[in-house]
CSV table of C-alpha atoms in Angstrom, one decimal:
chain,number,residue,atom,x,y,z
P,71,UNK,CA,112.1,97.0,97.2
P,72,UNK,CA,108.8,96.0,98.8
P,73,UNK,CA,106.4,98.8,99.7
P,74,UNK,CA,103.1,98.7,101.5
P,75,UNK,CA,100.8,101.7,100.9
P,76,UNK,CA,97.8,102.0,103.2
P,77,UNK,CA,94.6,103.9,102.4
P,78,UNK,CA,91.3,104.4,104.1
P,79,UNK,CA,89.3,106.9,106.2
P,80,UNK,CA,90.7,108.2,109.4
P,81,UNK,CA,87.3,108.7,111.1
P,82,UNK,CA,84.6,106.0,111.6
P,83,UNK,CA,81.4,106.4,113.5
P,84,UNK,CA,80.6,103.9,116.3
P,85,UNK,CA,78.7,100.8,115.2
P,86,UNK,CA,79.9,101.2,111.6
P,87,UNK,CA,82.6,99.3,109.7
P,88,UNK,CA,86.2,100.2,109.6
P,89,UNK,CA,87.7,99.6,106.1
P,90,UNK,CA,91.4,99.9,105.2
P,91,UNK,CA,93.4,98.8,102.1
P,92,UNK,CA,97.1,97.9,101.8
P,93,UNK,CA,98.5,98.1,98.3
P,94,UNK,CA,101.6,95.9,97.7
P,95,UNK,CA,104.5,96.8,95.4
P,96,UNK,CA,107.6,94.6,94.9
P,97,UNK,CA,105.8,91.4,95.9
P,98,UNK,CA,102.6,89.6,95.2
P,99,UNK,CA,99.6,89.1,97.5
P,100,UNK,CA,99.4,85.6,95.9
P,101,UNK,CA,103.0,84.7,97.0
P,102,UNK,CA,103.3,81.1,98.1
P,103,UNK,CA,105.6,82.0,101.0
P,104,UNK,CA,104.4,85.4,102.3
P,105,UNK,CA,101.5,86.2,104.6
P,106,UNK,CA,99.8,89.6,104.7
P,107,UNK,CA,98.9,90.9,108.2
P,108,UNK,CA,97.0,93.7,109.9
P,109,UNK,CA,98.3,95.0,113.3
P,110,UNK,CA,97.1,97.9,115.4
P,111,UNK,CA,98.6,100.0,118.1
P,112,UNK,CA,96.9,102.1,120.8
P,113,UNK,CA,98.0,103.5,124.1
P,114,UNK,CA,95.5,101.3,126.0
P,115,UNK,CA,96.1,98.0,124.1
P,116,UNK,CA,99.6,98.3,122.8
P,117,UNK,CA,100.5,96.4,119.7
P,118,UNK,CA,97.8,93.9,118.8
P,119,UNK,CA,97.9,91.5,115.9
P,120,UNK,CA,94.5,91.3,114.2
P,121,UNK,CA,94.9,88.7,111.5
P,122,UNK,CA,96.4,87.6,108.2
P,123,UNK,CA,95.6,86.3,104.8
P,124,UNK,CA,97.9,84.0,102.7
P,125,UNK,CA,97.9,81.8,99.6
P,126,UNK,CA,99.1,78.2,99.7
P,127,UNK,CA,97.3,76.7,96.7
P,128,UNK,CA,94.2,78.2,98.1
P,129,UNK,CA,93.4,81.2,100.3
P,130,UNK,CA,93.6,81.0,104.1
P,131,UNK,CA,92.8,83.5,106.9
P,132,UNK,CA,93.8,83.5,110.5
P,133,UNK,CA,92.2,86.0,113.0
P,134,UNK,CA,92.9,87.0,116.5
P,135,UNK,CA,90.5,85.7,119.1
P,136,UNK,CA,89.8,89.2,120.3
P,137,UNK,CA,88.3,90.3,117.0
P,138,UNK,CA,87.3,87.1,115.3
P,139,UNK,CA,83.6,87.7,115.2
P,140,UNK,CA,84.0,91.2,113.7
P,141,UNK,CA,87.0,91.0,111.2
P,142,UNK,CA,87.4,90.1,107.6
P,143,UNK,CA,90.7,90.3,105.7
P,144,UNK,CA,90.4,89.8,101.9
P,145,UNK,CA,93.0,89.6,99.2
P,146,UNK,CA,92.4,91.4,95.9
P,147,UNK,CA,94.6,89.8,93.3
P,148,UNK,CA,93.5,92.1,90.5
P,149,UNK,CA,94.9,95.1,92.3
P,150,UNK,CA,97.7,93.3,94.3
P,151,UNK,CA,96.4,94.5,97.6
P,152,UNK,CA,94.5,93.2,100.7
P,153,UNK,CA,92.0,94.8,102.9
P,154,UNK,CA,90.8,94.9,106.5
P,155,UNK,CA,87.1,95.2,107.5
P,156,UNK,CA,86.3,95.5,111.2
P,157,UNK,CA,82.5,95.6,112.0
P,158,UNK,CA,80.6,97.2,114.8
P,159,UNK,CA,83.4,99.4,115.9
P,160,UNK,CA,83.5,101.2,119.3
P,161,UNK,CA,85.9,103.9,120.6
P,162,UNK,CA,88.0,101.0,121.9
P,163,UNK,CA,89.0,100.3,118.2
P,164,UNK,CA,90.6,103.7,117.9
P,165,UNK,CA,94.2,103.0,117.0
P,166,UNK,CA,97.0,103.3,114.4
P,167,UNK,CA,96.5,100.4,112.0
P,168,UNK,CA,99.4,98.9,110.2
P,169,UNK,CA,99.7,96.3,107.4
P,170,UNK,CA,102.8,94.1,107.4
P,171,UNK,CA,104.4,91.2,105.6
P,172,UNK,CA,105.9,88.0,107.1
P,173,UNK,CA,107.0,84.6,106.0
P,174,UNK,CA,105.4,82.1,108.4
P,175,UNK,CA,107.0,78.6,108.7
P,176,UNK,CA,110.3,79.9,107.3
P,177,UNK,CA,113.5,81.3,108.8
P,178,UNK,CA,112.2,84.8,107.9
P,179,UNK,CA,109.1,84.4,110.1
P,180,UNK,CA,109.0,88.0,111.2
P,181,UNK,CA,107.4,91.3,110.1
P,182,UNK,CA,109.9,92.7,107.7
P,183,UNK,CA,107.9,95.4,105.8
P,184,UNK,CA,105.2,97.6,107.3
P,185,UNK,CA,102.8,100.1,105.9
P,186,UNK,CA,103.0,103.7,107.0
P,187,UNK,CA,100.2,103.4,109.5
P,188,UNK,CA,96.8,104.9,109.5
P,189,UNK,CA,95.3,106.5,112.6
P,190,UNK,CA,91.6,105.5,112.7
P,191,UNK,CA,89.5,107.3,115.3
P,192,UNK,CA,86.1,105.9,116.2
P,193,UNK,CA,83.9,108.8,117.2
P,194,UNK,CA,80.5,110.3,116.4
F,1065,UNK,CA,96.8,94.2,129.1
F,1066,UNK,CA,99.5,92.7,126.9
F,1067,UNK,CA,100.1,88.9,126.8
F,1068,UNK,CA,103.8,89.4,127.2
F,1069,UNK,CA,105.1,91.5,130.1
F,1070,UNK,CA,107.8,94.1,129.8
F,1071,UNK,CA,108.9,96.9,132.1
F,1072,UNK,CA,107.4,100.2,131.0
F,1073,UNK,CA,110.7,102.0,131.1
F,1074,UNK,CA,114.5,101.6,131.1
F,1075,UNK,CA,117.3,104.0,131.1
F,1076,UNK,CA,121.1,104.2,130.9
F,1077,UNK,CA,123.9,106.6,130.1
F,1078,UNK,CA,125.9,106.6,126.9
F,1079,UNK,CA,128.2,103.6,126.7
F,1080,UNK,CA,126.4,101.7,129.4
F,1081,UNK,CA,124.8,98.2,129.0
F,1082,UNK,CA,121.0,98.1,129.4
F,1083,UNK,CA,118.7,95.0,129.4
F,1084,UNK,CA,115.0,94.8,128.8
F,1085,UNK,CA,113.1,91.8,130.0
F,1086,UNK,CA,110.0,90.1,128.4
F,1087,UNK,CA,108.0,87.5,130.3
F,1088,UNK,CA,105.5,85.1,128.8
F,1089,UNK,CA,104.2,81.6,129.3
F,1090,UNK,CA,104.6,78.1,128.0
F,1091,UNK,CA,102.2,78.7,125.1
F,1092,UNK,CA,104.3,81.6,123.6
F,1093,UNK,CA,107.9,82.2,124.7
F,1094,UNK,CA,108.2,78.8,126.3
F,1095,UNK,CA,107.6,77.0,123.0
F,1096,UNK,CA,108.3,79.5,120.3
F,1097,UNK,CA,110.9,82.0,119.1
F,1098,UNK,CA,111.1,85.6,120.5
F,1099,UNK,CA,111.4,88.7,118.3
F,1100,UNK,CA,112.3,92.2,119.2
F,1101,UNK,CA,111.2,95.4,117.4
F,1102,UNK,CA,112.4,98.9,117.8
F,1103,UNK,CA,110.0,101.8,117.2
F,1104,UNK,CA,111.1,105.4,116.8
F,1105,UNK,CA,108.4,108.1,117.3
F,1106,UNK,CA,105.9,108.4,114.4
F,1107,UNK,CA,107.3,105.3,112.6
F,1108,UNK,CA,106.4,101.7,112.2
F,1109,UNK,CA,108.2,99.1,114.4
F,1110,UNK,CA,111.4,97.8,112.9
F,1111,UNK,CA,112.8,94.3,113.4
F,1112,UNK,CA,115.8,94.2,115.7
F,1113,UNK,CA,116.2,90.6,116.8
F,1114,UNK,CA,114.6,87.4,115.3
F,1115,UNK,CA,114.5,83.8,116.5
F,1116,UNK,CA,115.7,84.7,120.0
F,1117,UNK,CA,119.2,86.0,119.2
F,1118,UNK,CA,119.6,86.6,115.5
F,1119,UNK,CA,120.3,90.1,114.1
F,1120,UNK,CA,119.1,91.1,110.7
F,1121,UNK,CA,121.7,92.7,108.5
F,1122,UNK,CA,122.2,96.3,109.3
F,1123,UNK,CA,121.4,96.0,113.0
F,1124,UNK,CA,124.4,97.0,115.1
F,1125,UNK,CA,126.1,94.1,117.0
F,1126,UNK,CA,125.7,96.0,120.3
F,1127,UNK,CA,122.1,94.6,120.3
F,1128,UNK,CA,121.7,91.1,121.4
F,1129,UNK,CA,118.9,88.8,122.5
F,1130,UNK,CA,118.5,85.8,124.7
F,1131,UNK,CA,115.8,83.4,125.9
F,1132,UNK,CA,115.5,81.1,128.9
F,1133,UNK,CA,112.3,79.2,129.6
F,1134,UNK,CA,109.4,81.5,129.4
F,1135,UNK,CA,111.4,84.7,129.5
F,1136,UNK,CA,113.6,86.6,127.1
F,1137,UNK,CA,115.7,89.7,127.2
F,1138,UNK,CA,117.2,92.3,124.9
F,1139,UNK,CA,120.5,93.9,125.7
F,1140,UNK,CA,122.1,97.0,124.3
F,1141,UNK,CA,125.7,97.4,125.2
F,1142,UNK,CA,127.5,100.6,124.5
F,1143,UNK,CA,124.3,102.6,124.6
F,1144,UNK,CA,124.0,105.5,122.1
F,1145,UNK,CA,121.6,108.4,122.0
F,1146,UNK,CA,120.0,107.1,118.8
F,1147,UNK,CA,119.0,104.0,120.7
F,1148,UNK,CA,116.3,106.0,122.5
F,1149,UNK,CA,113.1,104.4,121.3
F,1150,UNK,CA,110.3,102.0,122.3
F,1151,UNK,CA,111.1,98.3,122.3
F,1152,UNK,CA,108.6,95.5,121.9
F,1153,UNK,CA,109.0,91.8,122.3
F,1154,UNK,CA,106.8,89.4,120.3
F,1155,UNK,CA,106.1,85.7,120.0
F,1156,UNK,CA,103.7,83.3,118.4
F,1157,UNK,CA,101.2,81.9,120.9
F,1158,UNK,CA,99.9,78.5,120.0
F,1159,UNK,CA,97.0,78.6,122.4
F,1160,UNK,CA,95.7,81.8,120.9
F,1161,UNK,CA,96.9,80.9,117.4
F,1162,UNK,CA,98.3,84.3,116.8
F,1163,UNK,CA,101.1,86.7,117.4
F,1164,UNK,CA,101.3,88.4,120.8
F,1165,UNK,CA,103.3,91.4,121.9
F,1166,UNK,CA,104.7,92.9,125.0
F,1167,UNK,CA,103.4,96.3,126.2
F,1168,UNK,CA,106.7,98.0,125.2
F,1169,UNK,CA,109.6,99.5,127.0
F,1170,UNK,CA,110.6,103.1,126.6
F,1171,UNK,CA,114.4,103.3,126.6
F,1172,UNK,CA,115.8,106.6,127.6
F,1173,UNK,CA,119.5,107.6,127.1
F,1174,UNK,CA,120.3,110.0,130.0
């Protein structure tokens, strides 16, 4: 059974960096078929895909246009996890953040497992 | 403002058939599959329909999906109280090179 366990602070000050981690059990961050995503949800912006990391002989990242200049998603193979860093946050970045798995370019190209969600509030 | 457009609310009585629409464009729904997720309060979204009209194992057959052109719809026939939830459509957008979602529809069982 796949489990995604999120961790990270729930409060971040404006202009600082939001950092979250998603620990994977039951699969590998280095899987040659899975992709590891970050998605957020807020009342004002709804569900918003932020980006993903995946391994296909080498590491790739795809980022949403809306956050491309501020986001980094990194795999950590030693701990079998991946992380999200979002720089220069504003109150608009206040949301519940989820990590999720999918299998792009396959018949299972949907988010099948999700983390528990982390409410991150941007406030001084 | 979400890329895909859904009505904010829908409702029906137990046993009734209810449909939820999702409107997009040629760069998302018009050229890619549509997915539907169900979200109960305080939980992560759960996959309900994939590739326009496929149900994962465990999803009741009263849920069905369809797509035509740049629009899609989710139908729930034989509405039950446990179907009360938020429903989101999603698709890959090749112009944005990313996943896009609808704003969500809150389904109320009267």
